[in-house]
Amino acid sequence: MQAFYADHFVLPLPEGHRFPMAKYARLRERLARELPQVELREAEPASDGELALVHTPTYIDAVRTGTLAPVAQREIGFPWSPAMAERARRSVGATVQACRRALGGAGLAANLAGGTHHAYADKGSGFCVFNDAAVAARLMQAEHARAHRARGMLRVAIVDLDVHQGNGTAKIFAQDDSVFTLSLHGAKNFPFRKEPSDLDVELPDGCGDAEYLEALERALEELERRFDPGLVIYLAGADPHEGDRLGRLKLTFDGMEARDRRVMDWAWTRRLPLAFVMAGGYGTDMEATVQVQMNTYRTAVEYQARWHTAPTAAMTAATAREATRWHNAAP
Ligand SMILES: [Zn+2]
């Protein structure tokens, strides 16, 4: 399974800054040592044209040149530097490459960063500069339209299980029926002004494994009733874990793993290509956050092997499914 990284573009942060920059390098180090099935690749930066599928030219330009107004820079939460701008582009590029890889027959691929779901078209927020999932969804739709003109629009489901609401993503796709936004999040957590997603599930403080998994099950059922995706982008945030400083929920390691397994199993059963991204994770103990993410990768490697070892069966099922949809969609 391929996974794309950009953690070697390190943001210079002031001492004591609460963003856990070190977790990205730590995850890559552990993946390299403990999960050789994950092939680590450096991400390419997204171009201005790609970013402009979602973001306004004025905002893209201000991030590149470091000319955001101080209040806009503060809302992102990072000081500007050339490395910050470069890393933001690479993080989008990593999600784009993971989606392309998943759609190209691999079935599953990952971004070691990304999940920057608080970024809007014209501004960043909450450690998010550009919205990687949104840009990747639009770019995959454009590439799909070029390659398979007759099959119609690629429909993308963004399954956002970071503990914070995907407000930027929800707003970007508010008027777009070809992308379904699902967000399961803490009701009382940031952002305090939420944007309506296609499906929002609010969870109370202290929510544990059973309650969470039941909510997830109901959400996936509703997604399926209302939408027929051809690609899933999964924000596998580690911040619903009980060891998280900001999460306010109480999922155990087992609960987090069951969550990942449910999403990946749901996608695999339907032969839906899935790209997953890291999103948030602010463990009191950083190692616990990295452990949650390692577990996500272990589960993903298992599901990716199913695509890999049974390509004929998988392709046949995917082709049959595509043919059925095609048939149903015919006028
Ligand atoms: Zn979060």
PDB file of C-alpha atoms and ligand atoms in Angstrom, residues 162 164 239 280, ligand 1:
ATOM      1  CA  ASP A 162     -12.093  13.658  13.028  1.00  0.00           C
ATOM      2  CA  HIS A 164     -14.014  18.331  15.080  1.00  0.00           C
ATOM      3  CA  ASP A 239      -8.696  12.805  18.234  1.00  0.00           C
ATOM      4  CA  GLY A 280      -6.258  15.575  13.980  1.00  0.00           C
TER       5      GLY A 280
HETATM    6 ZN    ZN B   1      -9.689  17.407  14.919  1.00  0.00          ZN
END
